[in-house]
XYZ file of C-alpha atoms in Angstrom:
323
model
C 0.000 0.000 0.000
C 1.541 3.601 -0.865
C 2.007 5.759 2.082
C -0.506 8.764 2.467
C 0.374 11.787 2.397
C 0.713 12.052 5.753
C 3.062 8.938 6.547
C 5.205 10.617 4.546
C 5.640 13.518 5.780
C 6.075 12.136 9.144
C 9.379 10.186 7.787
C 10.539 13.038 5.761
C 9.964 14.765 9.198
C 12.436 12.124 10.992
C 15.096 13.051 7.849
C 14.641 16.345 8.514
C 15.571 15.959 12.404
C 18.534 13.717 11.696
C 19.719 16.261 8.581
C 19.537 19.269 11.252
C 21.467 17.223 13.947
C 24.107 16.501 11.509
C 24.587 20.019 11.128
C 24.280 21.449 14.171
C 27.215 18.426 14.899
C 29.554 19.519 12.662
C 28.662 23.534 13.838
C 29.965 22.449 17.296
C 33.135 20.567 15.942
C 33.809 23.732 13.416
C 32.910 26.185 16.593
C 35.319 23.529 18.636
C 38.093 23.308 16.170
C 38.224 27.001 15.577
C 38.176 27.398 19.366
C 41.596 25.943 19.957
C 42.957 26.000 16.326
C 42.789 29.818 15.133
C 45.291 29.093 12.221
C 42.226 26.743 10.983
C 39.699 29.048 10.671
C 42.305 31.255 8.610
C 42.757 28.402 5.994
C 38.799 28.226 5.871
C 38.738 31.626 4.846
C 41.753 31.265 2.604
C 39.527 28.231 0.667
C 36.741 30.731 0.230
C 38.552 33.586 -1.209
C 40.657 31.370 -3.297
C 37.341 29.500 -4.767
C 35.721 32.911 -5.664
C 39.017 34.423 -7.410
C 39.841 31.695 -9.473
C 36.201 31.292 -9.926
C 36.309 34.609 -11.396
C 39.117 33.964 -13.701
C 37.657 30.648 -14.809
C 34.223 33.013 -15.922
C 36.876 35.575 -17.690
C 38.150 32.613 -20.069
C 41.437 31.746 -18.284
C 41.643 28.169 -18.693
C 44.630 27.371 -16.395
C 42.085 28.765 -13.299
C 40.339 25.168 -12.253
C 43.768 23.323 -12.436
C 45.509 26.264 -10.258
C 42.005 25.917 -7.915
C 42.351 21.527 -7.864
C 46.297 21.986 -6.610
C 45.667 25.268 -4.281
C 42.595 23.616 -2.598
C 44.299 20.505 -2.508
C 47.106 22.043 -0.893
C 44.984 23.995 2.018
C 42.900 20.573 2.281
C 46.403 18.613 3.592
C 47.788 21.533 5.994
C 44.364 21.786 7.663
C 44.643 17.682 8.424
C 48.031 18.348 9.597
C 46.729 20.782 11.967
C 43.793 18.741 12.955
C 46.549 16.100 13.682
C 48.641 17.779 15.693
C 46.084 18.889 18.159
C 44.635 15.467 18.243
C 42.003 15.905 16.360
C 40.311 12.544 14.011
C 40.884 13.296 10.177
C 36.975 13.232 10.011
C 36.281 15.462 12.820
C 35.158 18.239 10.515
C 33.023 16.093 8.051
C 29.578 15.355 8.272
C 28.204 12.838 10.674
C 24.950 11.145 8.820
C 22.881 8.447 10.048
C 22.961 7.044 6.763
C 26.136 7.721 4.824
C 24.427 6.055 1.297
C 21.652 8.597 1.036
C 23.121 11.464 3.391
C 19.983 11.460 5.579
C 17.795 12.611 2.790
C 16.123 9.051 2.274
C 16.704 8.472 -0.939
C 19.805 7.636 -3.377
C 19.099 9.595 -7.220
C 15.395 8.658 -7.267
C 15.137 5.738 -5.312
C 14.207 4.886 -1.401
C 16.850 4.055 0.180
C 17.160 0.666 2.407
C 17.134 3.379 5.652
C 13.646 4.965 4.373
C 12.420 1.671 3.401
C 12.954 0.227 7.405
C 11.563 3.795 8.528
C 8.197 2.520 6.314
C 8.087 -0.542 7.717
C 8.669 1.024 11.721
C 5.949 3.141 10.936
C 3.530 0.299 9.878
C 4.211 -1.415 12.907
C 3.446 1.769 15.121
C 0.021 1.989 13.403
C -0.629 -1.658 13.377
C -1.853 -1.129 17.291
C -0.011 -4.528 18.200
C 4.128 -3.625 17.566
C 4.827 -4.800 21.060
C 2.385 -8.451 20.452
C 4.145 -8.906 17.215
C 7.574 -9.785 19.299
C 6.648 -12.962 20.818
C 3.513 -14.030 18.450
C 4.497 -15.219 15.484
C 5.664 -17.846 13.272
C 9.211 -18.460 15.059
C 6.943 -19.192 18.117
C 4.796 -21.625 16.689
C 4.226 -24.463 18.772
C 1.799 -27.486 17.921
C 2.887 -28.979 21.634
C -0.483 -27.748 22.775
C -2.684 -29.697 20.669
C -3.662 -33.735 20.054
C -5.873 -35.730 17.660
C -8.113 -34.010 15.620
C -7.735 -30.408 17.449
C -4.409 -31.123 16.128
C -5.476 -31.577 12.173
C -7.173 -28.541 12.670
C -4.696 -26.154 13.503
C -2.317 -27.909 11.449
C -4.599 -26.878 8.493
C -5.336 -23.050 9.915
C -1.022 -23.047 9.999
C -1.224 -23.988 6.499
C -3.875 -21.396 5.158
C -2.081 -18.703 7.083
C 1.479 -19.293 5.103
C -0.708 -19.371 1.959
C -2.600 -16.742 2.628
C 1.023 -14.537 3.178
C 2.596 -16.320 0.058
C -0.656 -15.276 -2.383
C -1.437 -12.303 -0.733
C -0.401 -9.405 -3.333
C -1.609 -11.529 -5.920
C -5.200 -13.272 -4.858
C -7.790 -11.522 -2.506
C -8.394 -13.339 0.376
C -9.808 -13.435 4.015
C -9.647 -15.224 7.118
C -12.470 -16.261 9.815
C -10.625 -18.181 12.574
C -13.510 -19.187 14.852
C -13.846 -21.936 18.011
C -13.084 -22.403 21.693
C -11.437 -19.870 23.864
C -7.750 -20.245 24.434
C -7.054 -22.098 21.007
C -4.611 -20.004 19.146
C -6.763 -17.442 17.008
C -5.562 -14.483 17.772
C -2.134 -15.919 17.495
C -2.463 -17.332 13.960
C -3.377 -13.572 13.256
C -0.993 -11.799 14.781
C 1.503 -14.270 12.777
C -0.054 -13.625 9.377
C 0.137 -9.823 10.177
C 3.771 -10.265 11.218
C 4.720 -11.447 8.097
C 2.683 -8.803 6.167
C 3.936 -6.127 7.598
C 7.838 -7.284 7.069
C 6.601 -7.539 3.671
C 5.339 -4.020 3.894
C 1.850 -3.859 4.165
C 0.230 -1.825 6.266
C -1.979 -3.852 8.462
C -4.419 -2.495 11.114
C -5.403 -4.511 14.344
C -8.183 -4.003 16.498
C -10.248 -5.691 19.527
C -14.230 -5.434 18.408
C -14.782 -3.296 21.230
C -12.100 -0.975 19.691
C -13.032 -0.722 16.458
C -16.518 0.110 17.167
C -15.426 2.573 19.587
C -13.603 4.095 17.078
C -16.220 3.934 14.382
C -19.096 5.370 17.015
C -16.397 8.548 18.195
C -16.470 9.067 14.185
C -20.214 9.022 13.355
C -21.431 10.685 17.149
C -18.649 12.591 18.947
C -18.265 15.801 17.299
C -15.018 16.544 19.601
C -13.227 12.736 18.216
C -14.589 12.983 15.091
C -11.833 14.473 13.187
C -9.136 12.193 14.459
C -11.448 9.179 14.173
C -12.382 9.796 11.029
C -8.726 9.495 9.585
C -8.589 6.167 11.640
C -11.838 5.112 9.490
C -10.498 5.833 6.314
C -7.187 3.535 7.550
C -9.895 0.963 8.669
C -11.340 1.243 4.984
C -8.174 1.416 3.199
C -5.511 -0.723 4.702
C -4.221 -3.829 3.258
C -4.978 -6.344 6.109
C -7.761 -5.380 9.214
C -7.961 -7.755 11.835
C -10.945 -7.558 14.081
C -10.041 -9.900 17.408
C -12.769 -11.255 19.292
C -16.100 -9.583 17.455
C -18.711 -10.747 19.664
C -17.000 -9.481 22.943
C -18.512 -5.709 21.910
C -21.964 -4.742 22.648
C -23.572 -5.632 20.037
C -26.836 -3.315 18.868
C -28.489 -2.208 15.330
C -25.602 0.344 15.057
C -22.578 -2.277 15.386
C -24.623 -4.572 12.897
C -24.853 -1.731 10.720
C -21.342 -0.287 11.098
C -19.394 -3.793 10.621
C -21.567 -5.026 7.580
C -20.739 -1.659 5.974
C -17.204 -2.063 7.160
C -16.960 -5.697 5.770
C -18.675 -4.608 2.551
C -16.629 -1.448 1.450
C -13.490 -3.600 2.233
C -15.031 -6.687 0.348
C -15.980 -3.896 -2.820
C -11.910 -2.651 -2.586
C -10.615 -6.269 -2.713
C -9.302 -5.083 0.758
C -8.199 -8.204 2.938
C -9.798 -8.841 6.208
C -9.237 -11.383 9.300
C -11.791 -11.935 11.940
C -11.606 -13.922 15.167
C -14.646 -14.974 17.866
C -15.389 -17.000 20.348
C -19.324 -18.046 18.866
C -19.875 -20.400 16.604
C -21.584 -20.006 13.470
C -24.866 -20.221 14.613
C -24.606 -17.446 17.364
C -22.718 -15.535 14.821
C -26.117 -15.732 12.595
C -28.064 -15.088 15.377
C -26.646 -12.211 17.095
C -25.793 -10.371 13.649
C -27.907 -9.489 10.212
C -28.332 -12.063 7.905
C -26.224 -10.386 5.396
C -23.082 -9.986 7.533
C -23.446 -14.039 7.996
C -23.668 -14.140 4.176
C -20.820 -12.004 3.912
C -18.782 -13.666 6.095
C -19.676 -17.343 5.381
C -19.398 -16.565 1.142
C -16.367 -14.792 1.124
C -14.189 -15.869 3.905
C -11.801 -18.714 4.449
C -13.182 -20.786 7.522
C -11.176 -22.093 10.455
C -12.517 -23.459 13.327
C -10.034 -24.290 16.085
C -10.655 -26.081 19.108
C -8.885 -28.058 21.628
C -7.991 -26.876 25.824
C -7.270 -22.934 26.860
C -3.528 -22.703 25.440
C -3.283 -19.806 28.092
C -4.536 -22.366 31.297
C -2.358 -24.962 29.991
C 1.143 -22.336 30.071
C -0.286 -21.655 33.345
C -0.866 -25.044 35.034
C 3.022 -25.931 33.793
C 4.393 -22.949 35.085
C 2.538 -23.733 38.580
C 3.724 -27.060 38.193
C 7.537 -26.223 38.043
């Protein structure tokens, strides 16, 4: 997904803040150097004055000027590291400092991102993703099948294997996920790997709880005060590659939340947008507690996992007690 307008400005922002501390760096070295080296800041000026008058001879046709200007400069260049040398200065001391020394802090080499811009994109998808700090202990490297036994086993065995395909395919077929079952059995975690992966990849990918997300999307149709930060949260909810709604059902659920998540799941389903849900209910309370066209929705265009098996969470916490 491009970056709006306004992700990038914010990295151009962070450029900007690393291009002024590399300058006011090499201010304090030049102030520093100056400070204790007068003779230096006399072959600084010497440079200058010797640029501009053989610049002017260059511009009056005398063609021996830039080769006179290559050996003079080149002369003031190696007393003013001698200097810096004998007052134990680095040779470097005077050059710019950059973050980056491929682009120069400005975030891109000729006309192309460079690798530093492209890991600011990706640190500022995780920061919007609402689950950064989740993200470092659930996911694929800590995928464990230890927790699961006959056919709860086959099960989650299969969800593993729609998740990697659903990464592998997921720039190229539209897709989405409905991980549903018994508390405790892994489906947020199977979404917090997929969105892992996706946002390494660099897709931006938006997580909320239910409660959240309707929150959100009530603060946007009925707060006047929220509504004009909300409503640039809605249009992420509308437009970002991967939503995850965790545990829908857990909200309070009345003719507004049936109204605001079919139209959620329907604007996203129109944009070929991606979407992953998880709940507790089964199929039949999903019916029951919401319209018959989200159940349509979910049940025509959705892949369907059901996971079951014992509370994952109980079980860590019974062996831990048991140590």
């Amino acid at each position: 997904m491009p970056l709006s307008n306004s992700q990038y400005d914010a990295i151009m922002r962070i450029y900007e803040e690393k291009q002024r501390t590399a300058r006011h760096r090499l201010a304090r070295h030049t102030q520093d150097v100056y400070n204790k080296i007068p003779e230096y800041e006399d072959l600084d000026r010497q440079v200058a004055a010797i640029s501009i008058g053989q610049g002017k001879k260059l511009l009056g046709g005398d063609t021996d000027a830039l080769p006179v200007l290559r050996q003079k400069l080149k002369e003031l260049s190696e007393k003013r590291t001698m200097l810096l040398r004998a007052y134990g200065f680095p040779d470097d001391y005077l050059l710019p400092a950059y973050a980056c020394d491929r682009c120069r802090d400005t975030g891109y080499i000729a006309n192309t991102k460079c690798s530093c811009f492209r890991a600011e994109e990706i640190n500022l998808i995780y920061e919007q993703s609402h689950i950064k700090n989740l993200l470092e202990t659930e996911n694929f490297s800590s995928l464990s099948y230890d927790y699961y036994v006959g056919e709860d086993l086959e099960k989650f065995t299969k969800a593993v294997q729609i998740c990697q395909n659903f990464v592998k395919c997921f720039n190229k077929d539209y897709k989405n996920l409905f991980f549903y079952g018994t508390v405790g059995t892994g489906k947020s975690f199977l979404s917090c790997c997929v969105a892992k992966e996706l946002i390494d990849l660099g897709n931006l990918v938006i997580y909320f709880s239910a409660s959240q997300l309707f929150d959100i999307l009530s603060k946007s149709t009925f707060d006047k005060d929220s509504a004009e930060a909300a409503s640039g949260i809605s249009d992420d909810i509308c437009d970002c590659d991967l939503l995850i709604i965790d545990d829908l059902g857990t909200e309070l659920t009345n003719a507004f939340v049936s109204s605001q998540l079919f139209s959620c799941l329907n604007n996203r389903h129109l944009r070929k947008k991606a979407t992953i849900i998880t709940t507790n209910l089964s199929l039949g309370e999903l019916r029951d507690r919401y319209s018959d066209r989200i159940f349509s929705r979910i049940t025509s265009n959705y892949d369907i996992c059901k996971l079951t098996g014992q509370d994952i969470r109980m079980q860590k916490k019974t062996a831990a007690t048991n140590r």
